[in-house]
XYZ file of C-alpha atoms in Angstrom:
530
model
C -17.812 -62.361 30.280
C -19.643 -60.691 33.129
C -21.666 -57.679 31.936
C -24.089 -55.427 33.754
C -26.948 -55.735 31.256
C -29.973 -57.983 30.915
C -29.838 -61.281 28.968
C -30.421 -61.349 25.232
C -34.105 -60.962 24.489
C -36.226 -62.373 21.665
C -35.658 -59.121 19.795
C -32.164 -60.279 18.863
C -33.053 -63.929 18.312
C -35.854 -63.010 15.920
C -33.397 -62.177 13.151
C -32.081 -65.732 13.209
C -35.318 -66.817 11.535
C -34.338 -64.694 8.535
C -30.908 -66.284 7.995
C -30.894 -69.614 6.096
C -28.311 -71.968 7.489
C -26.364 -72.020 4.210
C -25.648 -68.302 4.664
C -24.143 -68.703 8.138
C -20.391 -68.267 8.777
C -19.496 -68.492 5.089
C -15.859 -68.395 4.013
C -14.262 -65.556 2.082
C -14.467 -67.509 -1.195
C -18.179 -68.223 -0.729
C -18.897 -64.594 0.168
C -16.982 -63.459 -2.929
C -19.241 -65.637 -5.050
C -22.418 -64.280 -3.462
C -21.182 -60.697 -3.787
C -20.420 -61.116 -7.509
C -23.667 -62.961 -8.246
C -25.633 -60.218 -6.494
C -23.804 -57.432 -8.332
C -22.395 -56.001 -5.096
C -18.849 -55.561 -6.402
C -16.123 -56.527 -8.863
C -12.854 -58.430 -8.620
C -9.754 -56.345 -9.368
C -6.721 -57.572 -11.275
C -4.848 -59.048 -8.326
C -7.840 -60.438 -6.455
C -9.336 -57.853 -4.060
C -13.089 -57.297 -4.015
C -13.902 -53.717 -5.077
C -17.195 -52.222 -3.848
C -18.917 -48.854 -3.724
C -20.761 -47.507 -0.678
C -22.816 -44.908 -2.540
C -24.011 -41.859 -0.645
C -22.268 -42.813 2.604
C -18.496 -42.872 2.214
C -17.838 -42.350 5.918
C -19.550 -42.611 9.275
C -22.877 -40.866 9.828
C -22.004 -39.512 13.258
C -25.221 -37.524 13.660
C -27.368 -40.582 12.945
C -26.104 -42.669 15.874
C -28.347 -43.123 18.926
C -28.320 -44.905 22.300
C -31.562 -46.256 23.738
C -32.299 -44.409 26.970
C -33.186 -46.910 29.715
C -33.660 -45.876 33.336
C -31.184 -48.432 34.683
C -28.263 -47.167 32.565
C -29.269 -43.518 32.205
C -26.746 -42.230 34.763
C -23.881 -44.106 33.080
C -24.208 -42.396 29.680
C -22.551 -39.115 28.708
C -25.652 -37.558 27.187
C -23.877 -34.306 26.328
C -22.234 -36.150 23.427
C -24.643 -39.039 22.799
C -28.114 -38.835 21.287
C -31.028 -40.723 22.802
C -34.042 -42.552 21.485
C -36.737 -44.126 23.636
C -37.242 -47.874 24.125
C -40.578 -47.498 22.354
C -38.937 -45.916 19.297
C -36.355 -48.701 19.274
C -39.174 -51.287 19.442
C -40.755 -49.757 16.354
C -37.408 -49.687 14.572
C -36.802 -53.328 15.446
C -40.235 -54.408 14.251
C -39.912 -52.530 10.959
C -36.386 -53.826 10.288
C -37.536 -57.365 11.050
C -40.411 -56.993 8.589
C -37.937 -55.768 5.974
C -35.553 -58.648 6.674
C -38.218 -61.319 6.172
C -38.125 -60.624 2.431
C -34.314 -60.636 2.152
C -31.582 -63.225 2.469
C -29.304 -62.421 5.373
C -25.713 -63.451 5.994
C -24.726 -64.351 9.549
C -21.295 -64.392 11.194
C -20.475 -65.564 14.725
C -17.542 -63.426 15.817
C -15.859 -62.001 18.873
C -14.948 -58.505 19.998
C -11.661 -58.724 21.908
C -8.560 -60.924 21.702
C -8.414 -61.426 25.494
C -11.165 -63.997 26.066
C -11.600 -62.885 29.680
C -12.914 -59.519 28.507
C -14.251 -60.431 25.047
C -17.888 -60.440 23.901
C -19.462 -62.884 21.450
C -21.117 -60.942 18.623
C -23.567 -62.339 16.074
C -23.745 -60.130 12.979
C -26.527 -60.254 10.384
C -25.915 -58.408 7.111
C -27.946 -57.777 4.002
C -24.847 -57.644 1.786
C -22.407 -60.491 1.259
C -19.464 -58.080 1.202
C -20.522 -56.618 4.548
C -20.361 -60.144 5.963
C -16.818 -60.526 4.603
C -15.870 -57.093 5.949
C -16.980 -57.838 9.501
C -15.429 -61.302 9.344
C -12.114 -59.531 8.756
C -12.593 -56.751 11.290
C -13.718 -58.751 14.319
C -11.982 -61.782 15.819
C -13.012 -65.028 14.129
C -13.307 -67.793 16.747
C -12.291 -71.406 16.038
C -14.982 -73.538 14.387
C -15.831 -75.347 17.632
C -16.544 -72.025 19.369
C -18.954 -70.648 16.770
C -22.674 -70.907 17.266
C -22.540 -70.007 20.956
C -25.243 -67.717 22.287
C -24.159 -64.154 21.483
C -23.606 -61.483 24.089
C -24.671 -58.885 21.512
C -26.327 -58.966 18.099
C -25.654 -56.487 15.278
C -28.126 -56.182 12.392
C -26.968 -54.284 9.294
C -29.577 -53.580 6.579
C -28.385 -50.872 4.151
C -31.578 -51.096 2.081
C -33.834 -50.305 5.025
C -34.871 -46.658 5.344
C -35.778 -45.316 8.774
C -38.718 -42.991 9.418
C -37.883 -40.064 11.767
C -41.517 -39.631 12.808
C -41.664 -43.223 14.048
C -38.097 -44.163 14.955
C -36.890 -40.937 16.595
C -33.963 -40.445 14.219
C -33.001 -37.591 11.861
C -33.604 -39.213 8.478
C -33.495 -42.510 6.619
C -30.133 -43.475 8.180
C -29.963 -44.851 11.712
C -27.436 -46.558 13.986
C -29.228 -47.505 17.217
C -27.428 -49.167 20.158
C -29.432 -50.806 22.940
C -27.159 -51.840 25.823
C -30.016 -53.508 27.726
C -31.394 -55.609 24.876
C -27.833 -56.156 23.643
C -28.876 -55.284 20.124
C -27.523 -52.857 17.493
C -29.680 -51.897 14.503
C -28.070 -50.221 11.478
C -30.100 -49.076 8.477
C -29.908 -46.741 5.503
C -26.117 -46.755 5.026
C -23.777 -48.994 3.034
C -20.687 -47.811 4.898
C -19.449 -51.005 6.561
C -17.407 -49.200 9.210
C -20.599 -48.520 11.199
C -20.649 -52.190 12.267
C -17.176 -52.284 13.752
C -17.590 -48.912 15.455
C -20.807 -50.135 17.074
C -18.924 -53.052 18.634
C -16.253 -50.586 19.782
C -18.987 -48.488 21.423
C -20.275 -51.563 23.256
C -16.819 -52.416 24.626
C -16.293 -48.766 25.609
C -19.423 -49.065 27.734
C -18.700 -52.440 29.329
C -14.966 -52.550 30.009
C -14.315 -49.572 32.356
C -16.448 -51.245 35.054
C -13.980 -54.153 34.916
C -10.925 -51.916 35.221
C -10.033 -52.225 31.527
C -9.239 -49.103 29.499
C -10.828 -49.186 25.993
C -8.831 -47.115 23.514
C -9.127 -45.763 19.974
C -5.552 -46.571 19.085
C -3.135 -48.816 17.237
C -0.490 -50.909 19.015
C 2.821 -52.448 18.001
C 5.753 -53.998 19.853
C 9.474 -54.247 19.149
C 12.001 -57.016 19.671
C 12.796 -55.625 23.144
C 9.221 -56.340 24.306
C 8.458 -52.617 24.290
C 4.793 -52.112 23.294
C 3.670 -48.705 22.037
C 0.178 -47.206 21.894
C -0.766 -44.806 19.077
C -3.841 -42.704 19.911
C -5.489 -40.807 17.078
C -8.621 -40.171 15.077
C -9.192 -41.505 11.583
C -6.645 -40.194 9.106
C -3.996 -39.158 11.647
C -1.672 -42.090 10.933
C -2.569 -44.861 13.392
C -2.569 -47.566 10.721
C 0.341 -46.216 8.672
C 2.718 -45.574 11.575
C 1.955 -48.774 13.455
C 2.634 -50.902 10.339
C 6.391 -50.858 10.926
C 8.456 -53.713 9.414
C 10.777 -53.587 12.444
C 7.945 -54.019 14.955
C 5.125 -56.529 15.383
C 1.653 -55.120 14.742
C -0.891 -55.969 17.448
C -3.718 -54.012 15.826
C -4.448 -50.786 13.962
C -7.523 -49.192 15.543
C -9.101 -50.428 18.806
C -7.568 -51.984 21.916
C -8.040 -52.629 25.610
C -5.496 -52.138 28.395
C -6.163 -54.410 31.314
C -4.385 -56.303 34.102
C -2.769 -58.664 31.578
C -1.522 -55.907 29.254
C -2.781 -54.749 25.862
C -5.160 -56.654 23.586
C -6.706 -56.008 20.197
C -10.479 -55.684 19.920
C -10.333 -56.679 16.258
C -9.024 -59.376 13.949
C -8.173 -57.190 10.979
C -7.345 -53.727 9.695
C -9.349 -50.948 8.051
C -6.814 -48.740 6.287
C -7.169 -45.583 4.239
C -6.287 -46.274 0.604
C -6.280 -42.845 -1.003
C -2.830 -41.977 -2.386
C -1.356 -45.064 -0.725
C 2.339 -45.357 -1.531
C 4.182 -48.610 -2.176
C 7.377 -46.988 -0.888
C 6.015 -45.232 2.222
C 3.463 -47.894 3.229
C 4.635 -51.154 1.593
C 2.881 -53.511 4.014
C -0.517 -51.875 3.560
C -0.002 -51.381 -0.182
C 0.606 -55.113 -0.588
C -2.890 -55.866 0.749
C -4.398 -54.210 -2.345
C -3.033 -57.142 -4.352
C -4.538 -59.924 -2.220
C -7.591 -62.108 -2.625
C -9.827 -61.415 0.362
C -9.153 -57.698 0.747
C -12.307 -55.575 0.490
C -11.680 -52.187 -1.154
C -14.313 -49.517 -0.571
C -14.674 -46.694 -3.123
C -11.318 -47.386 -4.778
C -11.395 -46.487 -8.476
C -10.816 -49.414 -10.835
C -10.472 -49.475 -14.619
C -13.448 -51.595 -15.800
C -11.452 -53.142 -18.638
C -7.981 -53.803 -17.216
C -9.186 -54.114 -13.593
C -6.187 -52.005 -12.551
C -6.606 -49.900 -9.407
C -5.971 -46.160 -9.237
C -5.329 -45.392 -5.598
C -4.726 -41.705 -6.368
C -8.223 -41.158 -7.793
C -10.530 -39.623 -5.166
C -13.522 -39.228 -7.481
C -15.554 -41.803 -5.520
C -14.363 -40.764 -2.068
C -11.464 -39.163 -0.270
C -12.060 -41.793 2.401
C -11.407 -44.859 0.245
C -10.702 -47.832 2.484
C -9.332 -51.345 2.551
C -10.451 -54.081 4.973
C -8.286 -57.165 5.375
C -7.414 -59.784 8.019
C -4.487 -58.835 10.209
C -2.407 -61.773 8.946
C -2.130 -59.927 5.613
C 0.469 -57.755 7.405
C 3.630 -59.928 7.416
C 4.801 -59.083 10.940
C 1.406 -58.930 12.654
C 0.565 -60.712 15.891
C -1.918 -63.530 15.376
C -3.097 -63.670 18.983
C -3.596 -59.881 19.271
C -2.040 -59.564 22.718
C 1.085 -58.048 24.276
C 2.340 -56.652 27.587
C 2.021 -53.230 29.195
C 3.243 -50.288 27.072
C 6.571 -48.471 27.342
C 5.400 -45.523 25.238
C 2.171 -43.720 24.382
C 2.065 -41.609 21.210
C -0.782 -39.131 20.764
C -1.211 -38.359 17.083
C -2.604 -35.034 15.948
C -3.206 -33.902 12.401
C -2.628 -30.200 13.077
C -4.342 -28.170 10.361
C -3.023 -24.930 11.915
C 0.601 -25.892 11.279
C 1.879 -24.842 14.710
C 2.477 -28.170 16.483
C 6.014 -29.635 16.423
C 6.612 -32.982 14.680
C 7.213 -34.546 18.103
C 7.206 -33.414 21.739
C 7.737 -35.131 25.104
C 4.765 -34.823 27.475
C 4.663 -34.899 31.244
C 1.939 -37.156 32.710
C -0.200 -34.064 33.374
C 0.286 -32.818 29.808
C -0.566 -36.279 28.510
C -3.863 -36.208 30.396
C -4.590 -32.716 29.111
C -3.945 -33.784 25.518
C -5.917 -37.024 25.905
C -9.010 -35.263 27.231
C -8.623 -32.511 24.620
C -8.201 -34.914 21.699
C -7.050 -32.177 19.336
C -6.685 -33.085 15.684
C -8.307 -32.330 12.348
C -11.141 -34.324 10.867
C -9.716 -35.441 7.555
C -11.886 -35.033 4.478
C -14.324 -37.881 3.927
C -14.068 -39.652 7.286
C -17.535 -38.445 8.199
C -20.496 -37.617 6.004
C -20.805 -33.878 5.399
C -17.130 -32.942 5.631
C -15.747 -31.007 2.690
C -12.427 -31.411 0.938
C -10.457 -29.473 3.578
C -9.594 -30.787 7.073
C -11.483 -29.212 9.956
C -9.779 -28.516 13.282
C -11.640 -30.285 16.052
C -11.415 -31.494 19.636
C -12.600 -35.083 20.021
C -12.080 -36.070 23.639
C -10.164 -39.300 24.270
C -9.368 -39.265 20.535
C -12.728 -40.908 19.907
C -15.702 -38.986 21.347
C -18.253 -40.501 18.903
C -17.567 -43.959 20.373
C -17.439 -43.035 24.065
C -20.783 -43.647 25.796
C -19.413 -42.793 29.257
C -18.188 -39.436 30.524
C -14.598 -38.702 29.355
C -13.439 -38.306 32.957
C -13.972 -42.049 33.500
C -11.617 -42.924 30.660
C -9.189 -40.159 31.614
C -8.851 -41.264 35.236
C -8.412 -44.890 34.194
C -5.714 -44.013 31.664
C -3.938 -41.716 34.124
C -3.757 -44.440 36.754
C -2.334 -46.911 34.212
C 0.297 -44.416 33.008
C 1.422 -43.831 36.591
C 1.382 -47.507 37.533
C 3.489 -48.604 34.552
C 5.698 -45.471 34.257
C 4.904 -44.901 30.588
C 6.653 -42.254 28.454
C 4.184 -40.050 26.559
C 4.706 -38.187 23.275
C 2.744 -35.858 21.011
C 3.322 -36.377 17.277
C 2.016 -34.023 14.583
C 1.247 -35.742 11.278
C -0.451 -32.613 9.939
C 1.063 -29.456 8.504
C 4.258 -27.495 8.943
C 5.459 -24.181 7.471
C 1.934 -22.795 7.563
C -1.671 -23.961 7.909
C -3.484 -26.271 5.506
C -3.470 -24.637 2.079
C -0.202 -22.770 2.733
C 2.182 -25.116 4.469
C 3.151 -28.660 3.554
C 2.202 -32.006 5.055
C 4.715 -33.284 7.600
C 7.202 -35.556 5.752
C 6.460 -39.152 6.712
C 10.177 -39.964 6.558
C 10.844 -37.426 9.328
C 7.900 -38.700 11.372
C 9.160 -42.275 11.164
C 12.705 -41.247 12.174
C 11.421 -39.312 15.187
C 9.150 -42.162 16.238
C 12.001 -44.639 15.980
C 14.105 -42.431 18.253
C 11.260 -42.157 20.767
C 10.572 -45.895 20.800
C 14.202 -46.982 21.128
C 14.743 -44.534 23.994
C 17.384 -42.375 22.297
C 15.073 -39.355 22.060
C 15.016 -39.135 25.856
C 18.699 -38.115 25.662
C 18.230 -35.491 22.923
C 18.585 -31.781 23.757
C 15.157 -30.283 24.469
C 13.627 -26.821 24.554
C 10.296 -25.903 26.095
C 7.642 -24.618 23.731
C 6.818 -21.124 25.088
C 3.070 -21.504 24.485
C 2.263 -25.203 24.869
C 4.932 -25.945 27.455
C 5.988 -29.370 26.243
C 9.586 -30.397 25.575
C 10.619 -30.290 21.918
C 13.870 -31.920 20.708
C 16.236 -29.521 18.944
C 18.622 -32.038 17.393
C 17.743 -35.544 16.177
C 19.806 -37.704 13.817
C 18.563 -37.867 10.213
C 16.002 -35.076 10.780
C 16.329 -31.514 9.459
C 16.728 -29.342 12.606
C 14.609 -26.597 11.046
C 11.492 -28.779 10.991
C 11.762 -29.543 14.712
C 10.815 -25.994 15.697
C 7.557 -25.051 13.911
C 8.124 -21.281 14.116
C 11.321 -21.656 12.070
C 9.408 -23.272 9.205
C 7.099 -20.293 8.661
C 8.059 -17.452 6.300
C 6.382 -14.987 8.665
C 7.190 -15.686 12.355
C 4.615 -13.135 13.488
C 1.930 -15.025 11.584
C 3.020 -18.199 13.357
C 2.744 -16.467 16.752
C -0.780 -15.311 15.974
C -1.800 -18.772 14.768
C -0.303 -20.475 17.821
C -2.115 -18.089 20.177
C -5.358 -18.744 18.311
C -4.995 -22.500 18.758
C -3.954 -22.122 22.410
C -7.125 -20.141 23.115
C -9.173 -22.895 21.487
C -7.549 -25.480 23.770
C -8.296 -23.444 26.889
C -11.896 -22.774 25.913
C -12.515 -26.417 25.017
C -11.024 -27.721 28.278
C -13.316 -25.715 30.570
C -15.857 -28.559 30.614
C -13.206 -30.946 32.006
C -11.722 -28.696 34.705
C -14.113 -29.924 37.453
C -12.942 -33.501 36.871
C -9.127 -33.113 36.917
C -6.509 -32.071 39.457
C -4.550 -28.810 39.523
C -1.539 -30.310 37.728
C -3.624 -31.147 34.665
C -5.250 -27.705 34.637
C -1.777 -26.146 34.859
C -0.747 -28.104 31.744
C -2.925 -25.827 29.603
C -1.272 -23.696 26.890
C -0.345 -20.151 27.874
C -2.631 -17.603 26.254
């Protein structure tokens, strides 16, 4: 892969001295054994490895930093990314290396990206055996004869290491530091394994736009009619659940690229929310909780019977399961498909005013993509309480976007136009009132509406224009209660709905002011009417 950064330096290679050969590229069974012997986790009744992440049960968004080098400074969106100096990173590297000398490390040679033309080779060092198994699942595992190649990037994950803000330029003992020039990621002070995969996502988000490839925080599936669909959305909005459809082939559940050859998965596995998982609503994902190899984070288990309680949130609301993608029966093993027919933008609307589905014009799609409206679901980031928080996360993934959002927006807009893609907004949040008053959108209705959108029948449904948001909302869809299609009709007090909708519309308009200089008049005109 051709990348615009300097070659790997000794800083990355130095960690290889800390990894005995016997701990390199171990299998799942071997990593299980190490994890149990080290007291890192327990084996549940049906075979999954159950672990606890302690204080960090979600990403530490405020503890992530990019090293500020002169030659990449102009390429980084510093309004949303925190910087540390090369000198602070050098100190962090030296101190983490000193820590690692006294610890056994596990090493995995993996790949970020299923399209080898745009993929990066990633060498991952971990302090925990279960972290090594996790990242083996979540990245692409190359064939045996392709392992051991010089990595494009190195990720070092040491949960037991505690950073020093006075020396390392961070906020506290937790740090995630990404150096695009040295091609090195250093993670310390957190046991949350998701930081590793999101760091690789951040790297690809930096590299790929210069090659004309759109990196996306999304899931992808494809039907029998060769009709791929993209599902944009933040954690907890339904990307994994809705893309795991028994009638469609799963390409991937979280991160993808869209390039000249079509869509391709960045990962080799899935990282699904487990809390209150239903065997009836999500049978494919539920089945992974009964498989040897699955890693379950912060899932409550009876110590005697080893039975799981997926409804118990006492350890974390953000309980998670990591498993290889082939654990989903109808998943694609090569992680690639053609250009999409449909784009679905998922929002978990905590205000309860968004319709369950709406058709978007290309301009409205760009407005919604740059806005990235949703709610942060409890537990997905450290510091969130039990209630969702309304937020705007541009490109449905601002924490992972090192470049300015306009770069991603323009690239996506050109691809939508080139391939004539239908765009939809889907609300998986609340209806009949805001969080605490209304009810969560019935997943049965969401699935029926999605099916109609993906098979093309929803394009022929009668539509009405939402008077505030302006998008087209279907008024009659088979197997869906007509009342739920129009949000105002689900509220006991229509005047309260009007006030809530105006409040949200004003938030959209205020948030979008920072993007107005970068978009054309049609996108600006797609704003809600306040």
